[in-house]
C-alpha positions as a printed NumPy array, in Angstrom:
array([[  2.569,  16.099,  17.066],
       [  2.961,  12.75 ,  17.273],
       [  2.214,  10.862,  20.305],
       [  5.671,   9.861,  21.946],
       [  3.384,   7.916,  24.517],
       [  3.862,   4.999,  20.993],
       [  5.265,   1.468,  22.902],
       [  8.987,   1.36 ,  21.081],
       [ 10.365,  -2.346,  20.226],
       [ 12.452,  -4.588,  22.899],
       [ 15.944,  -3.873,  22.596],
       [ 15.333,  -0.502,  20.73 ],
       [ 18.503,   1.781,  19.949],
       [ 19.711,   4.327,  22.742],
       [ 17.633,   7.896,  20.351],
       [ 14.234,   6.022,  20.918],
       [ 14.832,   6.886,  23.994],
       [ 16.17 ,   9.56 ,  23.757],
       [ 14.879,  13.519,  24.612],
       [ 17.451,  15.636,  22.434],
       [ 16.355,  18.349,  20.436],
       [ 15.875,  18.661,  16.977],
       [ 18.356,  21.316,  16.763],
       [ 20.805,  18.814,  18.064],
       [ 21.124,  16.869,  14.812],
       [ 22.343,  18.257,  11.671],
       [ 18.887,  18.578,   9.597],
       [ 18.683,  21.352,   6.141],
       [ 16.883,  24.324,   7.21 ],
       [ 13.608,  23.742,   5.456],
       [ 13.457,  20.165,   6.483],
       [ 13.79 ,  21.729,  10.361],
       [ 11.199,  24.698,   9.711],
       [  8.4  ,  21.458,   8.313],
       [  9.489,  19.773,  11.3  ],
       [  8.568,  22.58 ,  14.373],
       [  5.666,  23.901,  11.973],
       [  4.098,  20.34 ,  12.378],
       [  5.319,  20.572,  16.675],
       [  7.878,  17.977,  16.379],
       [ 10.683,  19.469,  18.516],
       [ 12.82 ,  16.437,  19.969],
       [ 14.254,  13.231,  18.72 ],
       [ 10.977,  11.321,  21.279],
       [  8.686,  13.576,  18.829],
       [ 10.305,  11.132,  15.459],
       [  9.94 ,   8.289,  17.254],
       [  5.981,   8.63 ,  17.566],
       [  6.003,   8.451,  14.246],
       [  7.365,   5.706,  14.202],
       [  8.356,   5.309,  10.387],
       [  9.123,   7.181,   6.947],
       [  5.815,   7.546,   5.754],
       [  3.926,   8.733,   9.264],
       [  6.552,  11.241,   9.718],
       [  6.038,  12.554,   6.387],
       [  2.211,  12.396,   6.337],
       [  2.673,  14.092,  10.004],
       [  5.309,  17.268,   8.886],
       [  4.55 ,  17.665,   5.47 ],
       [  8.027,  16.79 ,   4.508],
       [  8.266,  14.276,   1.022],
       [  8.936,  10.365,   1.728],
       [ 12.926,  10.519,   1.087],
       [ 12.969,  13.399,   3.333],
       [ 10.925,  11.713,   6.088],
       [ 13.795,   8.955,   5.444],
       [ 17.064,  11.738,   5.619],
       [ 15.451,  12.793,   9.073],
       [ 15.25 ,   9.125,  10.686],
       [ 18.714,   8.694,   9.485],
       [ 20.45 ,  11.459,  10.781],
       [ 19.302,  10.204,  14.126],
       [ 20.427,   6.987,  13.492],
       [ 24.497,   8.892,  13.189],
       [ 26.271,   7.999,  16.198],
       [ 24.896,   4.453,  17.557],
       [ 27.452,   2.804,  19.684],
       [ 27.955,  -0.547,  17.601],
       [ 26.358,   0.509,  14.256],
       [ 28.944,  -0.916,  11.894],
       [ 27.421,   1.693,   9.136],
       [ 25.737,   4.89 ,   9.208],
       [ 21.628,   4.024,   8.659],
       [ 21.757,   0.885,   9.295],
       [ 18.69 ,  -1.116,  10.977],
       [ 18.559,  -2.806,  14.554],
       [ 16.412,  -6.926,  13.794],
       [ 13.772,  -5.216,  16.547],
       [ 13.368,  -2.35 ,  13.983],
       [ 13.242,  -4.31 ,  11.558],
       [ 10.18 ,  -6.914,  13.471],
       [  8.494,  -4.109,  15.457],
       [  7.542,  -2.798,  11.196],
       [  6.809,  -5.66 ,  10.292],
       [  4.222,  -6.156,  13.274],
       [  2.874,  -3.278,  12.493],
       [  1.997,  -4.471,   8.658],
       [ -1.772,  -4.879,   7.309],
       [ -2.224,  -7.424,   5.074],
       [ -5.112,  -7.285,   2.057],
       [ -7.384,  -9.467,   2.235],
       [ -8.437, -11.718,  -0.609],
       [-11.846, -12.741,   0.766],
       [-11.025, -16.041,   1.04 ],
       [-10.119, -16.706,   4.643],
       [ -8.641, -20.592,   3.71 ],
       [ -6.837, -18.569,   1.113],
       [ -6.103, -15.432,   3.864],
       [ -4.447, -18.068,   5.96 ],
       [ -2.598, -19.533,   2.874],
       [ -1.044, -16.819,   2.797],
       [ -0.341, -15.542,   5.909],
       [ -3.351, -13.327,   6.514],
       [ -3.28 , -11.908,   3.072],
       [ -1.695, -10.481,   0.903],
       [  1.522,  -8.748,   2.388],
       [  2.679,  -5.304,   1.436],
       [  6.36 ,  -4.495,   1.106],
       [  6.263,  -7.972,  -1.018],
       [  5.665,  -8.988,  -4.463],
       [  3.347, -11.346,  -4.56 ],
       [  2.443, -13.178,  -7.866],
       [ -0.436, -15.189,  -8.858],
       [ -0.051, -17.718, -11.964],
       [ -2.018, -19.938, -13.619],
       [ -4.214, -21.235, -17.02 ],
       [ -7.058, -18.992, -18.539],
       [ -9.558, -18.883, -16.803],
       [ -9.146, -20.113, -12.914],
       [ -9.647, -17.348, -11.105],
       [ -6.402, -14.652, -11.211],
       [ -8.454, -11.234, -12.653],
       [-11.09 , -11.956,  -9.802],
       [ -8.789, -11.987,  -7.558],
       [ -7.042,  -9.024,  -8.283],
       [-10.524,  -7.336,  -8.791],
       [-11.264,  -8.599,  -5.235],
       [ -7.914,  -6.821,  -3.893],
       [ -8.6  ,  -3.455,  -5.668],
       [-11.625,  -3.622,  -3.622],
       [-10.191,  -4.55 ,  -0.609],
       [ -7.534,  -2.38 ,  -0.003],
       [ -9.778,   0.21 ,   0.405],
       [-11.522,  -1.05 ,   3.952],
       [-12.255,   1.155,   6.568],
       [ -9.48 ,   0.561,   9.445],
       [-11.922,  -0.561,  11.591],
       [-12.768,  -3.196,   9.84 ],
       [ -8.466,  -4.032,   9.465],
       [ -8.432,  -2.347,   6.125],
       [ -5.888,  -0.089,   4.206],
       [ -8.568,   3.039,   2.871],
       [ -5.946,   3.278,   0.235],
       [ -6.434,   3.18 ,  -2.843],
       [ -5.241,   0.872,  -6.287],
       [ -3.67 ,   1.286,  -9.488],
       [ -4.324,  -1.313, -11.658],
       [ -1.959,  -1.468, -14.973],
       [ -3.776,  -4.249, -17.543],
       [ -1.921,  -5.243, -20.357],
       [ -3.875,  -7.657, -21.875],
       [ -7.918,  -5.781, -21.874],
       [ -9.053,  -7.958, -19.264],
       [-10.515,  -5.734, -16.685],
       [-13.809,  -5.302, -16.823],
       [-15.387,  -1.71 , -15.005],
       [-18.72 ,  -4.067, -15.136],
       [-17.495,  -6.576, -13.258],
       [-15.277,  -4.733, -10.744],
       [-18.199,  -3.208,  -9.53 ],
       [-20.316,  -6.494,  -8.5  ],
       [-17.248,  -7.022,  -6.179],
       [-17.544,  -3.769,  -4.655],
       [-21.118,  -3.759,  -4.059],
       [-20.556,  -7.492,  -2.38 ],
       [-18.129,  -6.125,  -0.677],
       [-19.863,  -3.18 ,   0.336],
       [-22.797,  -5.073,   1.169],
       [-20.78 ,  -7.691,   3.461],
       [-19.558,  -4.936,   5.576],
       [-23.296,  -3.01 ,   7.059],
       [-23.898,  -6.448,   7.092],
       [-20.669,  -6.852,   9.951],
       [-21.527,  -3.39 ,  11.745],
       [-23.766,  -4.219,  13.228],
       [-21.813,  -6.668,  15.916],
       [-18.671,  -4.209,  16.077],
       [-18.282,  -1.988,  19.059],
       [-20.752,   0.893,  19.477],
       [-17.748,   3.491,  19.068],
       [-16.699,   1.915,  15.739],
       [-20.031,   1.146,  14.062],
       [-21.49 ,   4.495,  14.317],
       [-17.883,   6.595,  13.725],
       [-19.329,   6.762,   9.938],
       [-16.457,   4.107,   8.602],
       [-18.479,   2.845,   5.91 ],
       [-19.767,   6.764,   4.982],
       [-16.735,   6.811,   2.39 ],
       [-16.949,   3.066,   1.259],
       [-19.615,   3.601,  -1.047],
       [-20.066,   1.656,  -4.977],
       [-18.407,   5.117,  -6.709],
       [-16.525,   5.869,  -4.474],
       [-14.191,   2.57 ,  -5.028],
       [-14.329,   2.766,  -8.459],
       [-12.772,   6.176,  -8.479],
       [-10.165,   5.041,  -6.447],
       [ -9.019,   2.096,  -8.854],
       [ -6.201,   3.34 , -11.519],
       [ -6.948,   2.053, -14.376],
       [ -3.645,   2.07 , -17.21 ],
       [ -4.098,   0.1  , -20.037],
       [ -0.763,  -1.488, -21.594],
       [ -1.019,  -1.562, -25.675],
       [  2.264,  -2.376, -25.703],
       [  6.139,  -3.015, -23.896],
       [  7.239,   0.773, -23.917],
       [  3.522,   2.157, -22.657],
       [  4.414,  -0.545, -19.241],
       [  7.715,   0.606, -19.403],
       [  6.385,   4.494, -18.647],
       [  3.555,   3.485, -16.054],
       [  6.   ,   1.228, -14.067],
       [  8.823,   4.363, -14.149],
       [  6.234,   6.798, -12.789],
       [  4.476,   5.074, -10.383],
       [  6.129,   6.164,  -7.631],
       [  4.842,   9.65 ,  -7.759],
       [  1.452,   8.901,  -8.784],
       [  1.145,   6.304,  -5.976],
       [  2.742,   9.016,  -3.367],
       [  0.092,  11.239,  -4.929],
       [ -2.923,   9.381,  -4.918],
       [ -2.487,   7.223,  -2.12 ],
       [ -1.923,   3.846,  -3.325],
       [ -1.434,   0.826,  -1.118],
       [ -2.173,  -1.909,  -3.975],
       [ -0.141,  -1.913,  -7.156],
       [ -1.471,  -5.276,  -9.674],
       [ -0.264,  -5.49 , -12.734],
       [ -2.371,  -8.13 , -15.143],
       [ -0.194,  -9.912, -17.294],
       [  3.024,  -9.211, -16.237],
       [  3.89 , -11.877, -18.802],
       [  1.637, -10.86 , -22.449],
       [  3.608,  -8.016, -23.755],
       [  7.333,  -9.942, -22.732],
       [  5.789, -12.799, -24.273],
       [  5.467, -11.313, -27.084],
       [  7.538,  -8.117, -28.163],
       [ 11.284,  -9.598, -27.156],
       [ 13.112, -11.527, -29.809],
       [ 16.76 , -10.277, -27.388],
       [ 16.095, -12.657, -24.856],
       [ 19.016, -11.496, -23.107],
       [ 17.621,  -7.376, -23.295],
       [ 14.387,  -9.197, -22.698],
       [ 16.184, -10.262, -19.132],
       [ 17.767,  -7.399, -17.809],
       [ 14.701,  -5.21 , -18.897],
       [ 12.268,  -7.519, -16.476],
       [ 14.768,  -7.505, -13.818],
       [ 14.674,  -4.33 , -13.983],
       [ 11.649,  -3.27 , -13.786],
       [ 11.27 ,  -6.029, -10.343],
       [ 13.653,  -4.353,  -9.317],
       [ 12.279,  -1.057,  -9.083],
       [  8.486,  -3.141,  -7.88 ],
       [  9.815,  -4.64 ,  -5.607],
       [ 12.377,  -0.944,  -4.059],
       [  8.512,   0.565,  -4.888],
       [  6.707,  -2.29 ,  -2.153],
       [  9.401,  -1.399,   0.389],
       [  9.795,   2.226,   0.577],
       [  6.2  ,   3.617,  -0.266],
       [  4.479,   0.274,   2.259],
       [  2.458,  -1.243,  -0.458],
       [  1.367,  -4.679,  -1.817],
       [  2.612,  -5.123,  -5.65 ],
       [  0.346,  -8.152,  -7.321],
       [  2.145,  -9.64 , -10.513],
       [  0.017, -12.12 , -12.616],
       [  1.783, -14.471, -14.522],
       [  0.873, -16.666, -16.991],
       [  0.975, -20.847, -17.691],
       [  3.439, -21.734, -20.422],
       [  4.261, -25.363, -22.118],
       [  8.487, -26.889, -20.965],
       [  9.776, -30.805, -22.735],
       [ 11.358, -33.081, -19.671],
       [ 13.977, -34.589, -21.466],
       [ 14.565, -36.601, -19.617],
       [ 10.943, -38.136, -19.511],
       [  9.959, -37.008, -22.747],
       [  6.386, -35.45 , -21.058],
       [  5.898, -31.818, -21.514],
       [  4.605, -29.78 , -18.285],
       [  3.044, -26.673, -17.537],
       [  5.243, -24.12 , -15.318],
       [  4.512, -20.616, -15.287],
       [  6.353, -18.011, -17.603],
       [  9.101, -15.47 , -17.429],
       [ 11.489, -18.286, -16.425],
       [ 13.988, -18.784, -12.881],
       [ 15.276, -15.412, -13.53 ],
       [ 11.732, -13.56 , -13.362],
       [ 10.662, -16.307, -10.698],
       [ 13.76 , -15.161,  -7.966],
       [ 12.154, -11.675,  -8.179],
       [  9.294, -11.933,  -6.867],
       [  9.045, -12.568,  -2.968],
       [  6.254, -15.198,  -3.391],
       [  4.442, -17.521,  -5.911],
       [  0.88 , -18.771,  -5.799],
       [ -0.098, -20.925,  -8.72 ],
       [ -3.693, -21.373,  -9.109],
       [ -4.668, -24.619, -11.27 ],
       [ -7.893, -26.9  , -10.874],
       [ -7.74 , -29.95 ,  -8.853],
       [-11.01 , -31.963, -10.07 ],
       [-13.706, -28.887, -10.506],
       [-12.156, -26.779,  -7.642],
       [-10.073, -23.89 ,  -7.851],
       [ -7.071, -24.319,  -5.659],
       [ -4.368, -22.225,  -4.793],
       [ -0.842, -23.404,  -3.639],
       [  1.672, -21.628,  -1.641],
       [  4.595, -22.716,  -3.437],
       [  7.389, -19.805,  -2.773],
       [  7.643, -17.512,   0.091],
       [ 10.263, -16.559,   2.071],
       [  8.585, -16.873,   5.262],
       [  5.437, -19.072,   5.397],
       [  5.518, -22.55 ,   4.474],
       [  4.646, -24.455,   1.66 ],
       [  0.767, -25.012,   1.368],
       [ -2.709, -24.882,  -0.565],
       [ -6.308, -23.968,   0.182],
       [ -8.941, -24.512,  -2.033],
       [-11.222, -21.171,  -3.043],
       [-13.872, -20.288,  -5.556],
       [-14.982, -17.348,  -7.734],
       [-18.522, -15.856,  -6.43 ],
       [-20.44 , -13.631,  -8.166],
       [-19.386, -10.96 ,  -5.617],
       [-15.799, -11.88 ,  -5.769],
       [-13.279, -14.36 ,  -3.622],
       [-14.927, -16.113,  -1.812],
       [-14.055, -20.04 ,   0.641],
       [-15.42 , -22.579,  -0.402],
       [-17.415, -23.84 ,   2.371],
       [-16.22 , -26.883,   4.761],
       [-12.914, -27.708,   2.987],
       [-10.28 , -26.163,   5.227],
       [ -6.47 , -25.788,   4.515],
       [ -4.086, -28.199,   3.681],
       [  0.064, -27.77 ,   4.849],
       [  2.571, -29.381,   3.019],
       [  4.952, -30.306,   5.946],
       [  8.341, -31.905,   4.549]])
């Protein structure tokens, strides 16, 4: 049964503190039965589950059913303009519980506010060879890290449109990550170091939990995105990578209006999936040349246009600065613009030693 002692957010609605029995809440008999079988008998019990994902996991409800339960408990709250509305304190509480997916570069993680955020679409764009695919492979391994090390213990979906995914390279990154966690486990508290947290974090297990979809044309990509909600629930997916979004959209369309409409719909589907399933979506984008009529000089810009740029939550542009790889945080609703240096090693994404993050204060 859910732990009713979990702290609730400050200024939370009255139903958080209420001990009313669930029998007083209008619920479908099948849903009520699943709740009772799992030991959920009061509003306080549901509060202990914290959110629909946790509630579904503990009771056997679907995510949709769990969301309906929580919405039903909010009906009748005084001062709520619309049924199902949330207070800012609830949203803040939910956001404070989110973990980020590590890139294994501290400077890059700091730039991103701790790592690649869940509930959002993070776009990585840059020229060939800058490290976009390497970063995606690192994230596919990092998302599987045990909870004792700040990981999600989730699996990853890798949608490959360009044929750039290399299993041998993923194995190298997995080996380096496992070795790193083993080396630092000796510094953990005894109850964590001896908990067996790393017993399932092996190279073979990591590779088994990276689910690859190779999409050779736009119809295959659309079909995979359409089927993702059911797939991620069945396989405990916490990261979806599309490498790259631009490849088919730049080649398979002559009707630009149709391209814009389909791209917007797909982006909305991915963002809704990220929010509803509490997972991270990483979209890889290419670079294109855009003439500047005013200066007569062409410049490099992310592909797919401005409409797609608005659909992504966070945009990170990867480029070269002298002989160093640089990540520029170009767009974020919660973080300042800035830049961080990183490098690609045999073991994956890492820091450039001796370099510090720089923040644009303009």
